[in-house]
């Protein structure tokens, strides 16, 4: 599976605007963030490195997948000069739930996919799974958007954090970036 | 997540009775297999090592989970002197399916969980996920059973291999062990 590393340090394309804890311990402050694929061996003076794989879809159903494929933009759009990296870890209680219970909380109760769809194509998104790698965060979500869509992005993040799904989030850090 | 390594070599608790390819390339023949947890640094003269994490359930629903918890035996029963390690890799087509499509093939069409339940408590089982780790096999399934249950185990394996789910298996190796 394609592995990405997000390295917080003194190098990289992205300037860090802020790093804030939402729940649990934050990450050390750094001035820049580099996004590296598996093969990169660039020294970015990293204070910390988060890893995740862009794996298969864990909850998305066929009809949702079709809409997502039709509406979601690629990463790297020239106008999308804002980005966010939001690492989260969910509780043991979440991971011990059966698949249908997690799906129900994720979508039928919390409308995670449906809510995200409302912000397409403004907000591009990529998921990286770290749990099987033994990483401190289960999921790293990377977002890219244009400055004019920043208010919409704030709204999206706020809405998700008030859902039942977020009761299971025991650590969340919000890292905002610009290039 | 707890990571296990299955090391084929000249050391380890398990004597290898046979290693056979079911689909695709086999693994090199070795006389013994060691099952190591993450922390082990024992030199077992390994010719190959397969890794996987015992993660959360990918397809099991709540009602199935309850039955599994009630019926499935622990590993390490004294009478269970036979074991099998069956590594499989599924095709890209499988992993590109949406969650509900994979679940439907897995259970509603192929009855993977229901079939396994018929062989409980005779056959103990543990799943290890290797896909996110970049391993050559997506799933390593470890089975333990008593010699008297060997015919039942052969039947279980045969039944699963004739299901629609197995159309997506592009590599499978069958490793039989005894201690």
mmCIF file of C-alpha atoms in Angstrom:
data_model
loop_
_atom_site.group_PDB
_atom_site.id
_atom_site.type_symbol
_atom_site.label_atom_id
_atom_site.label_comp_id
_atom_site.label_asym_id
_atom_site.label_seq_id
_atom_site.Cartn_x
_atom_site.Cartn_y
_atom_site.Cartn_z
ATOM 1 C CA UNK A 1 0.000 0.000 0.000
ATOM 2 C CA UNK A 2 1.257 3.516 -0.703
ATOM 3 C CA UNK A 3 2.763 4.906 2.492
ATOM 4 C CA UNK A 4 3.113 8.612 3.194
ATOM 5 C CA UNK A 5 5.125 10.334 5.878
ATOM 6 C CA UNK A 6 4.226 13.728 7.253
ATOM 7 C CA UNK A 7 7.384 15.210 8.726
ATOM 8 C CA UNK A 8 7.186 18.232 11.008
ATOM 9 C CA UNK A 9 10.489 20.109 11.095
ATOM 10 C CA UNK A 10 12.401 22.878 9.375
ATOM 11 C CA UNK A 11 11.917 21.744 5.768
ATOM 12 C CA UNK A 12 9.147 20.961 3.337
ATOM 13 C CA UNK A 13 6.663 22.667 1.049
ATOM 14 C CA UNK A 14 4.192 23.635 3.725
ATOM 15 C CA UNK A 15 4.510 26.451 6.233
ATOM 16 C CA UNK A 16 2.887 25.621 9.564
ATOM 17 C CA UNK A 17 0.409 28.273 10.641
ATOM 18 C CA UNK A 18 -0.596 26.579 13.869
ATOM 19 C CA UNK A 19 -0.600 23.273 15.717
ATOM 20 C CA UNK A 20 -3.345 22.905 18.298
ATOM 21 C CA UNK A 21 -4.572 20.073 20.441
ATOM 22 C CA UNK A 22 -8.288 19.391 20.133
ATOM 23 C CA UNK A 23 -8.228 16.371 22.480
ATOM 24 C CA UNK A 24 -5.252 14.933 24.343
ATOM 25 C CA UNK A 25 -1.590 15.836 23.947
ATOM 26 C CA UNK A 26 -0.523 18.075 21.072
ATOM 27 C CA UNK A 27 2.537 17.635 18.859
ATOM 28 C CA UNK A 28 5.701 19.743 19.200
ATOM 29 C CA UNK A 29 5.586 23.078 17.383
ATOM 30 C CA UNK A 30 7.567 23.200 14.133
ATOM 31 C CA UNK A 31 7.859 25.836 11.389
ATOM 32 C CA UNK A 32 7.389 23.579 8.345
ATOM 33 C CA UNK A 33 5.867 20.296 7.207
ATOM 34 C CA UNK A 34 7.095 17.960 4.468
ATOM 35 C CA UNK A 35 4.865 15.350 2.821
ATOM 36 C CA UNK A 36 7.040 12.443 1.739
ATOM 37 C CA UNK A 37 6.271 9.252 -0.058
ATOM 38 C CA UNK A 38 7.829 5.980 0.965
ATOM 39 C CA UNK A 39 10.896 6.287 -1.227
ATOM 40 C CA UNK A 40 11.922 9.775 -0.111
ATOM 41 C CA UNK A 41 15.109 10.017 1.905
ATOM 42 C CA UNK A 42 15.259 13.797 2.085
ATOM 43 C CA UNK A 43 16.522 15.169 5.380
ATOM 44 C CA UNK A 44 13.862 17.617 6.476
ATOM 45 C CA UNK A 45 15.165 18.113 10.006
ATOM 46 C CA UNK A 46 12.081 16.411 11.350
ATOM 47 C CA UNK A 47 11.036 16.859 14.975
ATOM 48 C CA UNK A 48 8.303 14.288 14.406
ATOM 49 C CA UNK A 49 7.101 12.025 11.610
ATOM 50 C CA UNK A 50 3.589 10.594 11.256
ATOM 51 C CA UNK A 51 3.023 7.676 8.891
ATOM 52 C CA UNK A 52 -0.063 6.258 7.223
ATOM 53 C CA UNK A 53 -1.124 4.195 4.227
ATOM 54 C CA UNK A 54 -3.817 5.199 1.764
ATOM 55 C CA UNK A 55 -5.621 1.911 2.017
ATOM 56 C CA UNK A 56 -8.958 0.595 0.881
ATOM 57 C CA UNK A 57 -12.235 2.158 2.012
ATOM 58 C CA UNK A 58 -13.325 1.028 5.473
ATOM 59 C CA UNK A 59 -16.915 2.331 5.569
ATOM 60 C CA UNK A 60 -17.818 3.782 2.174
ATOM 61 C CA UNK A 61 -20.569 1.929 0.338
ATOM 62 C CA UNK A 62 -20.917 1.536 -3.399
ATOM 63 C CA UNK A 63 -23.341 4.410 -3.992
ATOM 64 C CA UNK A 64 -21.261 6.745 -1.852
ATOM 65 C CA UNK A 65 -18.090 5.651 -3.610
ATOM 66 C CA UNK A 66 -19.601 6.547 -6.980
ATOM 67 C CA UNK A 67 -20.568 10.028 -5.795
ATOM 68 C CA UNK A 68 -17.163 10.538 -4.204
ATOM 69 C CA UNK A 69 -15.366 9.488 -7.374
ATOM 70 C CA UNK A 70 -17.509 11.890 -9.397
ATOM 71 C CA UNK A 71 -17.209 14.888 -7.072
ATOM 72 C CA UNK A 72 -13.926 14.774 -5.203
ATOM 73 C CA UNK A 73 -11.045 16.829 -6.589
ATOM 74 C CA UNK A 74 -7.419 15.749 -6.917
ATOM 75 C CA UNK A 75 -4.795 16.975 -4.515
ATOM 76 C CA UNK A 76 -2.381 19.641 -5.721
ATOM 77 C CA UNK A 77 -4.802 22.117 -7.324
ATOM 78 C CA UNK A 78 -2.894 25.386 -7.879
ATOM 79 C CA UNK A 79 -5.520 27.460 -6.047
ATOM 80 C CA UNK A 80 -5.561 25.157 -3.007
ATOM 81 C CA UNK A 81 -2.829 26.912 -1.048
ATOM 82 C CA UNK A 82 -4.318 26.049 2.344
ATOM 83 C CA UNK A 83 -4.010 22.611 3.894
ATOM 84 C CA UNK A 84 -4.793 20.860 7.153
ATOM 85 C CA UNK A 85 -3.415 17.669 8.633
ATOM 86 C CA UNK A 86 -5.698 16.288 11.335
ATOM 87 C CA UNK A 87 -4.374 13.168 13.061
ATOM 88 C CA UNK A 88 -6.853 11.326 15.269
ATOM 89 C CA UNK A 89 -6.762 8.270 17.518
ATOM 90 C CA UNK A 90 -9.958 6.507 18.505
ATOM 91 C CA UNK A 91 -10.566 4.602 21.722
ATOM 92 C CA UNK A 92 -10.287 0.858 22.276
ATOM 93 C CA UNK A 93 -14.090 0.858 22.647
ATOM 94 C CA UNK A 94 -14.403 2.012 19.014
ATOM 95 C CA UNK A 95 -12.076 -0.636 17.646
ATOM 96 C CA UNK A 96 -13.820 -3.388 19.598
ATOM 97 C CA UNK A 97 -17.151 -2.591 17.961
ATOM 98 C CA UNK A 98 -18.306 -4.846 15.146
ATOM 99 C CA UNK A 99 -18.137 -3.527 11.573
ATOM 100 C CA UNK A 100 -21.866 -2.792 11.333
ATOM 101 C CA UNK A 101 -21.808 -0.900 14.641
ATOM 102 C CA UNK A 102 -18.908 1.280 13.519
ATOM 103 C CA UNK A 103 -20.571 1.931 10.162
ATOM 104 C CA UNK A 104 -23.803 2.924 11.880
ATOM 105 C CA UNK A 105 -22.114 5.431 14.168
ATOM 106 C CA UNK A 106 -19.886 6.687 11.348
ATOM 107 C CA UNK A 107 -22.580 7.314 8.795
ATOM 108 C CA UNK A 108 -26.159 6.620 9.876
ATOM 109 C CA UNK A 109 -25.733 8.558 13.174
ATOM 110 C CA UNK A 110 -22.887 10.944 12.379
ATOM 111 C CA UNK A 111 -23.285 11.435 8.598
ATOM 112 C CA UNK A 112 -19.533 11.585 8.165
ATOM 113 C CA UNK A 113 -19.575 10.801 4.438
ATOM 114 C CA UNK A 114 -22.722 12.826 3.656
ATOM 115 C CA UNK A 115 -21.333 15.860 5.507
ATOM 116 C CA UNK A 116 -18.027 15.659 3.662
ATOM 117 C CA UNK A 117 -19.882 15.461 0.341
ATOM 118 C CA UNK A 118 -21.478 18.852 1.018
ATOM 119 C CA UNK A 119 -18.017 20.437 0.904
ATOM 120 C CA UNK A 120 -17.000 18.911 -2.428
ATOM 121 C CA UNK A 121 -15.381 19.921 -4.676
ATOM 122 C CA UNK A 122 -14.103 22.774 -2.456
ATOM 123 C CA UNK A 123 -12.227 20.590 0.052
ATOM 124 C CA UNK A 124 -9.953 17.844 -1.302
ATOM 125 C CA UNK A 125 -9.242 15.065 1.163
ATOM 126 C CA UNK A 126 -6.987 12.044 1.523
ATOM 127 C CA UNK A 127 -7.076 9.441 4.303
ATOM 128 C CA UNK A 128 -4.037 7.650 5.679
ATOM 129 C CA UNK A 129 -4.356 4.693 8.021
ATOM 130 C CA UNK A 130 -1.754 4.293 10.757
ATOM 131 C CA UNK A 131 -3.355 1.861 13.183
ATOM 132 C CA UNK A 132 -1.970 -1.354 11.731
ATOM 133 C CA UNK A 133 1.455 0.300 11.546
ATOM 134 C CA UNK A 134 1.495 0.812 15.315
ATOM 135 C CA UNK A 135 1.469 4.598 14.849
ATOM 136 C CA UNK A 136 0.254 6.917 17.650
ATOM 137 C CA UNK A 137 -2.625 8.065 15.431
ATOM 138 C CA UNK A 138 -5.114 5.725 13.744
ATOM 139 C CA UNK A 139 -6.069 8.062 10.924
ATOM 140 C CA UNK A 140 -4.312 11.038 9.378
ATOM 141 C CA UNK A 141 -6.645 13.121 7.238
ATOM 142 C CA UNK A 142 -5.089 15.572 4.812
ATOM 143 C CA UNK A 143 -7.218 18.404 3.417
ATOM 144 C CA UNK A 144 -6.469 20.992 0.703
ATOM 145 C CA UNK A 145 -8.591 24.055 -0.094
ATOM 146 C CA UNK A 146 -8.392 27.585 -1.460
ATOM 147 C CA UNK A 147 -8.265 30.550 0.965
ATOM 148 C CA UNK A 148 -11.792 31.546 -0.089
ATOM 149 C CA UNK A 149 -13.056 28.155 1.125
ATOM 150 C CA UNK A 150 -11.437 28.433 4.563
ATOM 151 C CA UNK A 151 -14.742 29.374 6.295
ATOM 152 C CA UNK A 152 -16.447 26.355 4.730
ATOM 153 C CA UNK A 153 -13.607 24.136 5.921
ATOM 154 C CA UNK A 154 -13.928 25.473 9.489
ATOM 155 C CA UNK A 155 -17.621 24.650 9.358
ATOM 156 C CA UNK A 156 -16.962 21.100 8.116
ATOM 157 C CA UNK A 157 -14.473 20.405 10.909
ATOM 158 C CA UNK A 158 -16.794 21.893 13.514
ATOM 159 C CA UNK A 159 -19.748 19.812 12.337
ATOM 160 C CA UNK A 160 -17.806 16.562 12.411
ATOM 161 C CA UNK A 161 -16.521 17.246 15.936
ATOM 162 C CA UNK A 162 -20.051 17.489 17.303
ATOM 163 C CA UNK A 163 -21.114 14.050 16.021
ATOM 164 C CA UNK A 164 -21.533 10.823 18.056
ATOM 165 C CA UNK A 165 -18.512 9.422 16.189
ATOM 166 C CA UNK A 166 -16.311 12.012 17.895
ATOM 167 C CA UNK A 167 -17.218 10.611 21.335
ATOM 168 C CA UNK A 168 -14.755 7.856 20.409
ATOM 169 C CA UNK A 169 -11.920 10.225 19.476
ATOM 170 C CA UNK A 170 -9.458 10.249 22.343
ATOM 171 C CA UNK A 171 -6.683 12.217 20.696
ATOM 172 C CA UNK A 172 -6.905 14.839 17.955
ATOM 173 C CA UNK A 173 -4.406 17.425 16.791
ATOM 174 C CA UNK A 174 -5.249 20.151 14.266
ATOM 175 C CA UNK A 175 -2.359 21.299 12.089
ATOM 176 C CA UNK A 176 -2.972 24.162 9.676
ATOM 177 C CA UNK A 177 -0.678 24.865 6.759
ATOM 178 C CA UNK A 178 -0.138 27.195 3.833
ATOM 179 C CA UNK A 179 2.124 27.269 0.818
ATOM 180 C CA UNK B 1 -1.743 -3.250 17.329
ATOM 181 C CA UNK B 2 -0.206 -6.569 18.351
ATOM 182 C CA UNK B 3 2.118 -7.711 15.607
ATOM 183 C CA UNK B 4 3.103 -11.328 15.049
ATOM 184 C CA UNK B 5 5.858 -12.741 12.916
ATOM 185 C CA UNK B 6 5.751 -16.203 11.430
ATOM 186 C CA UNK B 7 9.314 -17.246 10.715
ATOM 187 C CA UNK B 8 10.029 -20.230 8.518
ATOM 188 C CA UNK B 9 13.495 -21.645 9.199
ATOM 189 C CA UNK B 10 15.306 -24.177 11.319
ATOM 190 C CA UNK B 11 13.894 -23.174 14.713
ATOM 191 C CA UNK B 12 10.583 -22.781 16.450
ATOM 192 C CA UNK B 13 7.892 -24.831 18.160
ATOM 193 C CA UNK B 14 6.212 -26.085 15.015
ATOM 194 C CA UNK B 15 7.454 -28.797 12.702
ATOM 195 C CA UNK B 16 6.521 -28.140 9.083
ATOM 196 C CA UNK B 17 4.694 -31.075 7.530
ATOM 197 C CA UNK B 18 4.213 -29.486 4.115
ATOM 198 C CA UNK B 19 4.199 -26.173 2.270
ATOM 199 C CA UNK B 20 2.068 -26.137 -0.856
ATOM 200 C CA UNK B 21 0.990 -23.466 -3.270
ATOM 201 C CA UNK B 22 -2.753 -23.293 -3.806
ATOM 202 C CA UNK B 23 -2.576 -20.260 -6.127
ATOM 203 C CA UNK B 24 0.540 -18.429 -7.323
ATOM 204 C CA UNK B 25 4.107 -18.844 -6.097
ATOM 205 C CA UNK B 26 4.785 -20.967 -3.018
ATOM 206 C CA UNK B 27 7.192 -20.155 -0.187
ATOM 207 C CA UNK B 28 10.596 -21.824 0.211
ATOM 208 C CA UNK B 29 10.525 -25.166 2.020
ATOM 209 C CA UNK B 30 11.738 -25.062 5.622
ATOM 210 C CA UNK B 31 11.757 -27.678 8.403
ATOM 211 C CA UNK B 32 10.331 -25.539 11.233
ATOM 212 C CA UNK B 33 8.187 -22.512 11.951
ATOM 213 C CA UNK B 34 8.456 -20.061 14.853
ATOM 214 C CA UNK B 35 5.611 -17.789 15.922
ATOM 215 C CA UNK B 36 7.094 -14.624 17.402
ATOM 216 C CA UNK B 37 5.541 -11.586 18.919
ATOM 217 C CA UNK B 38 6.836 -8.138 18.166
ATOM 218 C CA UNK B 39 9.392 -8.049 20.951
ATOM 219 C CA UNK B 40 11.070 -11.358 20.182
ATOM 220 C CA UNK B 41 14.634 -11.169 18.948
ATOM 221 C CA UNK B 42 15.286 -14.899 18.882
ATOM 222 C CA UNK B 43 17.441 -16.091 15.998
ATOM 223 C CA UNK B 44 15.410 -18.842 14.375
ATOM 224 C CA UNK B 45 17.515 -19.110 11.221
ATOM 225 C CA UNK B 46 14.605 -17.804 9.214
ATOM 226 C CA UNK B 47 14.458 -18.333 5.447
ATOM 227 C CA UNK B 48 11.345 -16.135 5.368
ATOM 228 C CA UNK B 49 9.266 -14.096 7.788
ATOM 229 C CA UNK B 50 5.614 -13.131 7.330
ATOM 230 C CA UNK B 51 4.155 -10.348 9.462
ATOM 231 C CA UNK B 52 0.613 -9.363 10.378
ATOM 232 C CA UNK B 53 -1.355 -7.501 13.024
ATOM 233 C CA UNK B 54 -4.360 -8.880 14.841
ATOM 234 C CA UNK B 55 -6.499 -5.864 14.133
ATOM 235 C CA UNK B 56 -10.145 -5.003 14.475
ATOM 236 C CA UNK B 57 -12.841 -6.990 12.668
ATOM 237 C CA UNK B 58 -13.275 -5.942 9.028
ATOM 238 C CA UNK B 59 -16.557 -7.704 8.168
ATOM 239 C CA UNK B 60 -17.991 -9.301 11.306
ATOM 240 C CA UNK B 61 -21.292 -7.836 12.460
ATOM 241 C CA UNK B 62 -22.519 -7.554 16.029
ATOM 242 C CA UNK B 63 -24.624 -10.725 16.108
ATOM 243 C CA UNK B 64 -21.826 -12.733 14.508
ATOM 244 C CA UNK B 65 -19.292 -11.257 16.920
ATOM 245 C CA UNK B 66 -21.384 -12.395 19.897
ATOM 246 C CA UNK B 67 -21.602 -15.951 18.573
ATOM 247 C CA UNK B 68 -17.889 -15.987 17.783
ATOM 248 C CA UNK B 69 -16.989 -14.764 21.261
ATOM 249 C CA UNK B 70 -19.212 -17.455 22.797
ATOM 250 C CA UNK B 71 -18.010 -20.357 20.649
ATOM 251 C CA UNK B 72 -14.441 -19.774 19.559
ATOM 252 C CA UNK B 73 -11.693 -21.455 21.587
ATOM 253 C CA UNK B 74 -8.409 -19.921 22.691
ATOM 254 C CA UNK B 75 -5.160 -20.755 20.963
ATOM 255 C CA UNK B 76 -2.771 -23.099 22.710
ATOM 256 C CA UNK B 77 -5.133 -25.884 23.783
ATOM 257 C CA UNK B 78 -2.981 -28.901 24.800
ATOM 258 C CA UNK B 79 -4.854 -31.275 22.467
ATOM 259 C CA UNK B 80 -4.515 -28.945 19.452
ATOM 260 C CA UNK B 81 -1.216 -30.306 18.181
ATOM 261 C CA UNK B 82 -2.003 -29.602 14.536
ATOM 262 C CA UNK B 83 -1.811 -26.123 13.035
ATOM 263 C CA UNK B 84 -2.063 -24.466 9.655
ATOM 264 C CA UNK B 85 -0.812 -21.098 8.462
ATOM 265 C CA UNK B 86 -2.596 -19.997 5.296
ATOM 266 C CA UNK B 87 -1.353 -16.689 3.853
ATOM 267 C CA UNK B 88 -3.491 -15.177 1.100
ATOM 268 C CA UNK B 89 -3.316 -12.098 -1.110
ATOM 269 C CA UNK B 90 -6.400 -10.751 -2.814
ATOM 270 C CA UNK B 91 -6.545 -8.902 -6.116
ATOM 271 C CA UNK B 92 -6.617 -5.141 -6.648
ATOM 272 C CA UNK B 93 -10.213 -5.629 -7.856
ATOM 273 C CA UNK B 94 -11.163 -6.861 -4.371
ATOM 274 C CA UNK B 95 -9.574 -3.925 -2.570
ATOM 275 C CA UNK B 96 -11.189 -1.412 -4.902
ATOM 276 C CA UNK B 97 -14.661 -2.677 -4.017
ATOM 277 C CA UNK B 98 -16.704 -0.617 -1.575
ATOM 278 C CA UNK B 99 -17.174 -1.944 1.977
ATOM 279 C CA UNK B 100 -20.742 -3.172 1.381
ATOM 280 C CA UNK B 101 -19.689 -4.988 -1.802
ATOM 281 C CA UNK B 102 -16.850 -6.780 -0.015
ATOM 282 C CA UNK B 103 -19.130 -7.691 2.891
ATOM 283 C CA UNK B 104 -21.734 -9.084 0.506
ATOM 284 C CA UNK B 105 -19.261 -11.311 -1.294
ATOM 285 C CA UNK B 106 -17.578 -12.315 1.978
ATOM 286 C CA UNK B 107 -20.684 -13.326 3.870
ATOM 287 C CA UNK B 108 -23.982 -13.085 2.005
ATOM 288 C CA UNK B 109 -22.570 -14.907 -1.087
ATOM 289 C CA UNK B 110 -19.684 -16.903 0.363
ATOM 290 C CA UNK B 111 -20.850 -17.481 3.962
ATOM 291 C CA UNK B 112 -17.296 -17.161 5.230
ATOM 292 C CA UNK B 113 -18.277 -16.443 8.844
ATOM 293 C CA UNK B 114 -21.205 -18.871 8.932
ATOM 294 C CA UNK B 115 -19.068 -21.676 7.494
ATOM 295 C CA UNK B 116 -16.311 -21.052 10.025
ATOM 296 C CA UNK B 117 -18.869 -21.159 12.846
ATOM 297 C CA UNK B 118 -19.818 -24.722 11.893
ATOM 298 C CA UNK B 119 -16.299 -25.837 12.803
ATOM 299 C CA UNK B 120 -16.265 -24.241 16.245
ATOM 300 C CA UNK B 121 -15.049 -25.057 18.808
ATOM 301 C CA UNK B 122 -12.963 -27.688 16.997
ATOM 302 C CA UNK B 123 -10.870 -25.255 14.934
ATOM 303 C CA UNK B 124 -9.330 -22.250 16.712
ATOM 304 C CA UNK B 125 -8.451 -19.374 14.425
ATOM 305 C CA UNK B 126 -6.597 -16.070 14.506
ATOM 306 C CA UNK B 127 -6.399 -13.471 11.732
ATOM 307 C CA UNK B 128 -3.385 -11.279 11.023
ATOM 308 C CA UNK B 129 -3.566 -8.359 8.614
ATOM 309 C CA UNK B 130 -0.507 -7.583 6.518
ATOM 310 C CA UNK B 131 -1.826 -5.348 3.744
ATOM 311 C CA UNK B 132 -1.215 -1.994 5.419
ATOM 312 C CA UNK B 133 2.263 -3.175 6.387
ATOM 313 C CA UNK B 134 3.210 -3.644 2.742
ATOM 314 C CA UNK B 135 3.561 -7.398 3.256
ATOM 315 C CA UNK B 136 3.327 -9.833 0.295
ATOM 316 C CA UNK B 137 0.193 -11.371 1.844
ATOM 317 C CA UNK B 138 -2.891 -9.402 2.880
ATOM 318 C CA UNK B 139 -4.139 -11.880 5.460
ATOM 319 C CA UNK B 140 -2.387 -14.634 7.419
ATOM 320 C CA UNK B 141 -4.835 -17.031 9.028
ATOM 321 C CA UNK B 142 -3.564 -19.282 11.787
ATOM 322 C CA UNK B 143 -5.556 -22.383 12.711
ATOM 323 C CA UNK B 144 -5.104 -24.885 15.558
ATOM 324 C CA UNK B 145 -6.924 -28.203 15.932
ATOM 325 C CA UNK B 146 -6.587 -31.689 17.360
ATOM 326 C CA UNK B 147 -5.535 -34.573 15.078
ATOM 327 C CA UNK B 148 -9.055 -36.059 15.330
ATOM 328 C CA UNK B 149 -10.443 -32.841 13.813
ATOM 329 C CA UNK B 150 -8.074 -32.858 10.837
ATOM 330 C CA UNK B 151 -10.762 -34.200 8.415
ATOM 331 C CA UNK B 152 -13.155 -31.454 9.524
ATOM 332 C CA UNK B 153 -10.444 -28.859 8.965
ATOM 333 C CA UNK B 154 -9.789 -30.189 5.427
ATOM 334 C CA UNK B 155 -13.487 -29.859 4.722
ATOM 335 C CA UNK B 156 -13.581 -26.272 6.017
ATOM 336 C CA UNK B 157 -10.647 -25.226 3.837
ATOM 337 C CA UNK B 158 -12.119 -26.956 0.806
ATOM 338 C CA UNK B 159 -15.514 -25.311 1.266
ATOM 339 C CA UNK B 160 -14.037 -21.812 1.567
ATOM 340 C CA UNK B 161 -11.918 -22.286 -1.559
ATOM 341 C CA UNK B 162 -14.981 -22.980 -3.689
ATOM 342 C CA UNK B 163 -16.761 -19.719 -2.734
ATOM 343 C CA UNK B 164 -17.129 -16.549 -4.868
ATOM 344 C CA UNK B 165 -14.812 -14.779 -2.398
ATOM 345 C CA UNK B 166 -11.979 -17.049 -3.536
ATOM 346 C CA UNK B 167 -12.267 -15.726 -7.113
ATOM 347 C CA UNK B 168 -10.441 -12.686 -5.703
ATOM 348 C CA UNK B 169 -7.610 -14.684 -4.124
ATOM 349 C CA UNK B 170 -4.581 -14.343 -6.362
ATOM 350 C CA UNK B 171 -2.013 -15.965 -4.113
ATOM 351 C CA UNK B 172 -2.479 -18.610 -1.462
ATOM 352 C CA UNK B 173 -0.002 -20.870 0.292
ATOM 353 C CA UNK B 174 -1.006 -23.710 2.596
ATOM 354 C CA UNK B 175 1.441 -24.510 5.390
ATOM 355 C CA UNK B 176 0.683 -27.467 7.653
ATOM 356 C CA UNK B 177 2.325 -27.889 10.999
ATOM 357 C CA UNK B 178 2.524 -30.186 14.013
ATOM 358 C CA UNK B 179 4.053 -29.994 17.449
#
